[in-house]
GROMACS .gro file of C-alpha atoms in nm:
model
  313
    1MET     CA    1   0.000   0.000   0.000
    2ASN     CA    2   0.120   0.351  -0.077
    3ASN     CA    3  -0.017   0.666   0.080
    4LYS     CA    4  -0.057   0.876  -0.235
    5PHE     CA    5  -0.413   0.992  -0.183
    6ASP     CA    6  -0.559   1.308  -0.038
    7LEU     CA    7  -0.868   1.456   0.127
    8ALA     CA    8  -1.043   1.512  -0.206
    9ASP     CA    9  -1.018   1.139  -0.282
   10ILE     CA   10  -1.170   1.054   0.056
   11GLN     CA   11  -1.455   1.301  -0.004
   12ALA     CA   12  -1.523   1.148  -0.345
   13PHE     CA   13  -1.547   0.801  -0.193
   14ALA     CA   14  -1.776   0.924   0.085
   15ALA     CA   15  -2.007   1.081  -0.174
   16VAL     CA   16  -2.041   0.765  -0.384
   17ALA     CA   17  -2.079   0.549  -0.073
   18GLU     CA   18  -2.375   0.762   0.036
   19LEU     CA   19  -2.539   0.818  -0.303
   20GLN     CA   20  -2.466   0.477  -0.459
   21SER     CA   21  -2.418   0.645  -0.797
   22PHE     CA   22  -2.108   0.774  -0.973
   23ARG     CA   23  -2.309   1.031  -1.167
   24ALA     CA   24  -2.490   1.169  -0.861
   25ALA     CA   25  -2.173   1.169  -0.652
   26ALA     CA   26  -1.974   1.346  -0.924
   27GLU     CA   27  -2.244   1.614  -0.949
   28ALA     CA   28  -2.255   1.653  -0.570
   29ILE     CA   29  -1.886   1.742  -0.549
   30HIS     CA   30  -1.880   1.929  -0.881
   31LEU     CA   31  -1.653   1.698  -1.082
   32SER     CA   32  -1.689   1.543  -1.424
   33GLN     CA   33  -1.750   1.168  -1.416
   34PRO     CA   34  -1.408   1.082  -1.567
   35ALA     CA   35  -1.231   1.298  -1.307
   36PHE     CA   36  -1.444   1.144  -1.034
   37SER     CA   37  -1.362   0.790  -1.147
   38ARG     CA   38  -0.992   0.873  -1.146
   39ARG     CA   39  -1.017   0.980  -0.783
   40ILE     CA   40  -1.179   0.651  -0.681
   41ASP     CA   41  -0.925   0.449  -0.883
   42LYS     CA   42  -0.643   0.645  -0.720
   43LEU     CA   43  -0.779   0.577  -0.370
   44GLU     CA   44  -0.826   0.204  -0.431
   45GLU     CA   45  -0.478   0.177  -0.579
   46ALA     CA   46  -0.324   0.363  -0.286
   47LEU     CA   47  -0.503   0.141  -0.032
   48GLY     CA   48  -0.444  -0.176  -0.227
   49VAL     CA   49  -0.807  -0.293  -0.188
   50ARG     CA   50  -1.130  -0.278  -0.385
   51LEU     CA   51  -1.384  -0.052  -0.215
   52LEU     CA   52  -1.659  -0.063  -0.477
   53ASP     CA   53  -1.810  -0.315  -0.713
   54ARG     CA   54  -1.920  -0.136  -1.029
   55THR     CA   55  -2.141  -0.233  -1.322
   56THR     CA   56  -2.299  -0.019  -1.590
   57ARG     CA   57  -2.617   0.001  -1.383
   58ARG     CA   58  -2.521   0.007  -1.017
   59VAL     CA   59  -2.251   0.065  -0.758
   60THR     CA   60  -2.221  -0.139  -0.440
   61LEU     CA   61  -1.975  -0.131  -0.154
   62THR     CA   62  -1.753  -0.429  -0.089
   63ALA     CA   63  -1.726  -0.559   0.268
   64VAL     CA   64  -1.405  -0.361   0.310
   65GLY     CA   65  -1.573  -0.062   0.146
   66ARG     CA   66  -1.864  -0.067   0.391
   67ASP     CA   67  -1.628  -0.064   0.689
   68PHE     CA   68  -1.412   0.206   0.532
   69ALA     CA   69  -1.723   0.416   0.452
   70ARG     CA   70  -1.836   0.412   0.817
   71LYS     CA   71  -1.493   0.519   0.940
   72THR     CA   72  -1.460   0.778   0.664
   73ARG     CA   73  -1.792   0.942   0.750
   74VAL     CA   74  -1.700   0.972   1.118
   75TRP     CA   75  -1.360   1.115   1.030
   76LEU     CA   76  -1.499   1.366   0.777
   77ASP     CA   77  -1.771   1.480   1.018
   78ASP     CA   78  -1.514   1.531   1.293
   79LEU     CA   79  -1.294   1.727   1.053
   80ASP     CA   80  -1.584   1.940   0.929
   81GLY     CA   81  -1.695   2.012   1.284
   82MET     CA   82  -1.348   2.126   1.377
   83LEU     CA   83  -1.309   2.345   1.069
   84MET     CA   84  -1.653   2.503   1.104
   85GLY     CA   85  -1.558   2.616   1.451
   86LEU     CA   86  -1.268   2.820   1.316
   87GLY     CA   87  -1.383   3.165   1.204
   88ASP     CA   88  -1.163   3.232   0.900
   89VAL     CA   89  -1.172   2.871   0.788
   90ALA     CA   90  -1.551   2.849   0.833
   91ALA     CA   91  -1.602   3.136   0.591
   92ARG     CA   92  -1.428   2.931   0.322
   93ARG     CA   93  -1.610   2.603   0.386
   94MET     CA   94  -1.808   2.467   0.094
   95GLY     CA   95  -2.102   2.231   0.096
   96GLU     CA   96  -2.478   2.208   0.072
   97VAL     CA   97  -2.768   2.186   0.317
   98THR     CA   98  -3.124   2.096   0.216
   99ILE     CA   99  -3.414   2.186   0.441
  100ALA     CA  100  -3.772   2.080   0.368
  101CYS     CA  101  -4.037   2.321   0.494
  102VAL     CA  102  -4.410   2.382   0.472
  103PRO     CA  103  -4.464   2.705   0.271
  104SER     CA  104  -4.676   2.873   0.539
  105ALA     CA  105  -4.377   2.871   0.776
  106VAL     CA  106  -4.109   2.974   0.529
  107TYR     CA  107  -4.162   3.347   0.552
  108TYR     CA  108  -4.140   3.373   0.930
  109PHE     CA  109  -3.863   3.123   1.002
  110LEU     CA  110  -3.618   3.111   0.719
  111PRO     CA  111  -3.511   3.444   0.566
  112GLN     CA  112  -3.338   3.602   0.865
  113VAL     CA  113  -3.188   3.272   0.982
  114VAL     CA  114  -3.055   3.186   0.637
  115LYS     CA  115  -2.914   3.538   0.610
  116ARG     CA  116  -2.722   3.492   0.936
  117TYR     CA  117  -2.607   3.149   0.826
  118HIS     CA  118  -2.485   3.288   0.492
  119GLU     CA  119  -2.291   3.563   0.666
  120ARG     CA  120  -2.099   3.297   0.858
  121PHE     CA  121  -2.072   3.035   0.585
  122PRO     CA  122  -2.101   3.225   0.254
  123LYS     CA  123  -1.990   2.932   0.036
  124ILE     CA  124  -2.234   2.674   0.173
  125ARG     CA  125  -2.542   2.643  -0.047
  126VAL     CA  126  -2.884   2.623   0.119
  127LYS     CA  127  -3.164   2.453  -0.072
  128VAL     CA  128  -3.519   2.510   0.055
  129HIS     CA  129  -3.763   2.237  -0.048
  130ASP     CA  130  -4.101   2.400   0.016
  131ALA     CA  131  -4.377   2.142  -0.004
  132SER     CA  132  -4.688   2.008   0.166
  133ALA     CA  133  -4.663   1.867   0.519
  134ASN     CA  134  -4.674   1.508   0.393
  135GLU     CA  135  -4.410   1.576   0.126
  136VAL     CA  136  -4.182   1.741   0.383
  137LEU     CA  137  -4.216   1.437   0.608
  138VAL     CA  138  -4.133   1.198   0.323
  139ALA     CA  139  -3.835   1.409   0.210
  140VAL     CA  140  -3.683   1.391   0.558
  141ALA     CA  141  -3.765   1.021   0.610
  142GLN     CA  142  -3.610   0.926   0.276
  143GLY     CA  143  -3.302   1.141   0.325
  144ASP     CA  144  -3.380   1.384   0.042
  145ALA     CA  145  -3.357   1.667   0.298
  146ASP     CA  146  -3.117   1.698   0.589
  147PHE     CA  147  -3.403   1.805   0.816
  148GLY     CA  148  -3.739   1.975   0.795
  149LEU     CA  149  -3.974   2.230   0.947
  150ASN     CA  150  -4.322   2.084   0.981
  151PHE     CA  151  -4.635   2.049   1.193
  152ILE     CA  152  -4.663   1.671   1.152
  153GLY     CA  153  -4.416   1.397   1.237
  154SER     CA  154  -4.430   1.381   1.615
  155GLN     CA  155  -4.611   1.045   1.599
  156GLU     CA  156  -4.367   0.885   1.355
  157ALA     CA  157  -4.135   0.629   1.516
  158GLU     CA  158  -3.845   0.702   1.280
  159ILE     CA  159  -3.874   1.082   1.312
  160GLU     CA  160  -3.736   1.304   1.587
  161PHE     CA  161  -3.965   1.607   1.641
  162LYS     CA  162  -3.832   1.911   1.828
  163PRO     CA  163  -4.114   2.155   1.913
  164VAL     CA  164  -4.048   2.515   1.816
  165LEU     CA  165  -4.375   2.698   1.872
  166ALA     CA  166  -4.750   2.658   1.882
  167GLU     CA  167  -4.945   2.892   1.656
  168ARG     CA  168  -5.318   2.944   1.618
  169PHE     CA  169  -5.533   2.967   1.310
  170VAL     CA  170  -5.664   3.314   1.230
  171ALA     CA  171  -5.921   3.459   0.994
  172ALA     CA  172  -5.773   3.639   0.694
  173CYS     CA  173  -5.972   3.915   0.527
  174ARG     CA  174  -5.931   4.243   0.344
  175ARG     CA  175  -5.906   4.565   0.543
  176ASP     CA  176  -6.229   4.685   0.383
  177HIS     CA  177  -6.421   4.370   0.486
  178VAL     CA  178  -6.701   4.395   0.743
  179LEU     CA  179  -6.504   4.172   0.984
  180ALA     CA  180  -6.179   4.367   0.959
  181ARG     CA  181  -6.232   4.576   1.272
  182ARG     CA  182  -6.321   4.278   1.491
  183LYS     CA  183  -6.068   4.160   1.750
  184LYS     CA  184  -6.201   3.805   1.732
  185VAL     CA  185  -6.456   3.605   1.540
  186SER     CA  186  -6.606   3.259   1.587
  187TRP     CA  187  -6.583   2.988   1.323
  188ALA     CA  188  -6.962   2.994   1.291
  189GLU     CA  189  -6.956   3.369   1.223
  190LEU     CA  190  -6.680   3.321   0.968
  191GLY     CA  191  -6.903   3.071   0.788
  192GLN     CA  192  -7.160   3.344   0.724
  193HIS     CA  193  -6.924   3.492   0.465
  194ASP     CA  194  -6.777   3.349   0.143
  195PHE     CA  195  -6.528   3.106   0.294
  196MET     CA  196  -6.213   2.960   0.138
  197SER     CA  197  -5.988   2.679   0.256
  198VAL     CA  198  -5.705   2.454   0.148
  199GLY     CA  199  -5.810   2.122  -0.007
  200LYS     CA  200  -5.877   1.799   0.178
  201THR     CA  201  -5.533   1.657   0.097
  202SER     CA  202  -5.370   1.934   0.299
  203GLY     CA  203  -5.240   1.867   0.649
  204ASN     CA  204  -5.383   2.203   0.758
  205ARG     CA  205  -5.728   2.101   0.630
  206LEU     CA  206  -5.714   1.771   0.820
  207LEU     CA  207  -5.618   1.955   1.138
  208MET     CA  208  -5.907   2.200   1.101
  209ASP     CA  209  -6.161   1.930   1.012
  210LEU     CA  210  -6.070   1.731   1.323
  211ALA     CA  211  -6.088   2.038   1.548
  212LEU     CA  212  -6.424   2.148   1.403
  213ALA     CA  213  -6.589   1.805   1.378
  214ASN     CA  214  -6.847   1.888   1.646
  215VAL     CA  215  -6.887   2.258   1.574
  216PRO     CA  216  -7.240   2.347   1.454
  217ASP     CA  217  -7.264   2.583   1.157
  218ARG     CA  218  -6.898   2.528   1.071
  219PRO     CA  219  -6.784   2.715   0.758
  220GLN     CA  220  -6.854   2.548   0.424
  221CYS     CA  221  -6.601   2.605   0.148
  222LEU     CA  222  -6.696   2.812  -0.153
  223TYR     CA  223  -6.340   2.803  -0.291
  224GLU     CA  224  -6.052   2.562  -0.232
  225ALA     CA  225  -5.682   2.594  -0.312
  226LYS     CA  226  -5.381   2.371  -0.267
  227HIS     CA  227  -5.158   2.621  -0.087
  228VAL     CA  228  -5.220   2.874   0.189
  229THR     CA  229  -5.033   3.138  -0.009
  230THR     CA  230  -5.285   3.095  -0.293
  231LEU     CA  231  -5.571   3.144  -0.046
  232LEU     CA  232  -5.422   3.472   0.067
  233GLY     CA  233  -5.406   3.586  -0.294
  234LEU     CA  234  -5.776   3.506  -0.335
  235VAL     CA  235  -5.858   3.691  -0.013
  236GLU     CA  236  -5.657   3.990  -0.131
  237ALA     CA  237  -5.853   3.985  -0.458
  238GLY     CA  238  -6.175   4.023  -0.258
  239LEU     CA  239  -6.321   3.675  -0.317
  240GLY     CA  240  -6.392   3.607   0.050
  241VAL     CA  241  -6.234   3.515   0.383
  242ALA     CA  242  -6.009   3.226   0.485
  243ALA     CA  243  -5.873   3.050   0.792
  244VAL     CA  244  -5.493   3.023   0.782
  245PRO     CA  245  -5.203   2.962   1.024
  246SER     CA  246  -5.091   3.288   1.181
  247LEU     CA  247  -4.735   3.248   1.052
  248ALA     CA  248  -4.864   3.264   0.696
  249MET     CA  249  -5.006   3.614   0.743
  250PRO     CA  250  -4.807   3.922   0.643
  251GLY     CA  251  -4.717   4.187   0.899
  252LYS     CA  252  -4.959   4.434   1.053
  253ASP     CA  253  -4.847   4.703   0.809
  254HIS     CA  254  -4.974   4.510   0.507
  255PRO     CA  255  -5.187   4.749   0.298
  256THR     CA  256  -5.462   4.498   0.214
  257LEU     CA  257  -5.473   4.197   0.446
  258VAL     CA  258  -5.559   4.175   0.815
  259SER     CA  259  -5.580   3.880   1.055
  260ILE     CA  260  -5.844   3.827   1.325
  261ALA     CA  261  -5.827   3.581   1.615
  262LEU     CA  262  -6.050   3.276   1.558
  263VAL     CA  263  -6.239   3.138   1.861
  264GLU     CA  264  -6.501   2.881   1.955
  265PRO     CA  265  -6.282   2.682   1.931
  266ILE     CA  266  -5.924   2.811   1.926
  267VAL     CA  267  -5.740   2.585   1.679
  268THR     CA  268  -5.363   2.558   1.702
  269ARG     CA  269  -5.086   2.363   1.537
  270GLN     CA  270  -4.745   2.269   1.677
  271MET     CA  271  -4.452   2.360   1.456
  272GLY     CA  272  -4.129   2.171   1.500
  273LEU     CA  273  -3.798   2.071   1.344
  274ILE     CA  274  -3.790   1.712   1.220
  275LYS     CA  275  -3.505   1.480   1.131
  276ARG     CA  276  -3.453   1.107   1.104
  277ARG     CA  277  -3.422   0.954   1.450
  278GLY     CA  278  -3.066   0.853   1.528
  279LYS     CA  279  -2.925   1.045   1.232
  280THR     CA  280  -2.625   1.267   1.298
  281LEU     CA  281  -2.652   1.582   1.089
  282SER     CA  282  -2.349   1.701   0.898
  283PRO     CA  283  -2.172   1.990   1.072
  284ALA     CA  284  -2.303   2.230   0.805
  285ALA     CA  285  -2.662   2.111   0.853
  286GLN     CA  286  -2.628   2.110   1.232
  287GLN     CA  287  -2.523   2.475   1.231
  288LEU     CA  288  -2.840   2.573   1.041
  289TYR     CA  289  -3.055   2.345   1.257
  290ASP     CA  290  -2.919   2.510   1.573
  291LEU     CA  291  -2.990   2.859   1.437
  292LEU     CA  292  -3.351   2.759   1.372
  293VAL     CA  293  -3.385   2.611   1.721
  294ALA     CA  294  -3.272   2.947   1.859
  295THR     CA  295  -3.570   3.120   1.696
  296ARG     CA  296  -3.807   2.947   1.938
  297SER     CA  297  -3.758   3.233   2.182
  298ALA     CA  298  -3.871   3.486   1.920
  299ARG     CA  299  -4.236   3.591   1.898
  300PRO     CA  300  -4.408   3.550   1.560
  301ARG     CA  301  -4.441   3.892   1.403
  302SER     CA  302  -4.808   3.850   1.309
  303ALA     CA  303  -4.945   3.600   1.557
  304PRO     CA  304  -5.232   3.715   1.780
  305ALA     CA  305  -5.148   3.784   2.142
  306ALA     CA  306  -5.290   3.451   2.256
  307SER     CA  307  -5.045   3.256   2.042
  308LYS     CA  308  -4.826   3.050   2.270
  309ILE     CA  309  -4.452   3.027   2.221
  310GLN     CA  310  -4.290   2.703   2.329
  311SER     CA  311  -4.003   2.737   2.572
  312GLY     CA  312  -3.696   2.514   2.584
  313GLN     CA  313  -3.851   2.172   2.555
   0.00000   0.00000   0.00000
């Protein structure tokens, strides 16, 4: 065995061991496939062992490769953690973090946190996968996202759910609507107006339907949309009123939209960070995860006063 290999060769092997594809691994570390193959060949030659079995259709780890992959991942994570703790070095670190998030929570949680993260790690790319609650859960469970921000997942055995805050549903209407000056409105009263909601496949719709199952004169939908953001556009256009999570509402200075506390009953949802149970996040992902956890002490900018913020639990 000779020792003529370097860190880049180790990183290439770690990528193909995780992704099980030369093409995907080469793209992940920004190399052409021929250059990537040369790195793997160089590493195997230097170690004097075969790490991968390759065919035209698939890549599998040998027994030695599986053991080496486990040790390599631990070593690379330790190295990344050490480097990301060094100010000047951290600013030059490269990589990618993918976070899956329900769209209604994107506006409140992500922009300022991602901005702070970018200031510290300007060369690490952040990919936001905004999708429905079920799609966010699947993306995290299947490893397509490092972690997620969601209101479902706490009952899943393979998912770790860290509560961030509890938010209530509010009525959204135009400032010139008859309800706009009310401080609160019941669900039954809301149903007396043209009412809009997300469709039945939405996690938000399921939550509302369960909470309102025994409410007489509950609102009946005149319009349905797939996303909360679409509902707000319809409300802004003057087509009616809607019930939406408070985090989805714009700030109090919005020229058109206003939110009103919904009562009888008060319906809330628990937002939390989700990741695969037992999974150790990469140092880059852990840094972003920790910044998001820190936002739990911040009050939502548009949530009604009764909205409850979760403390350190």
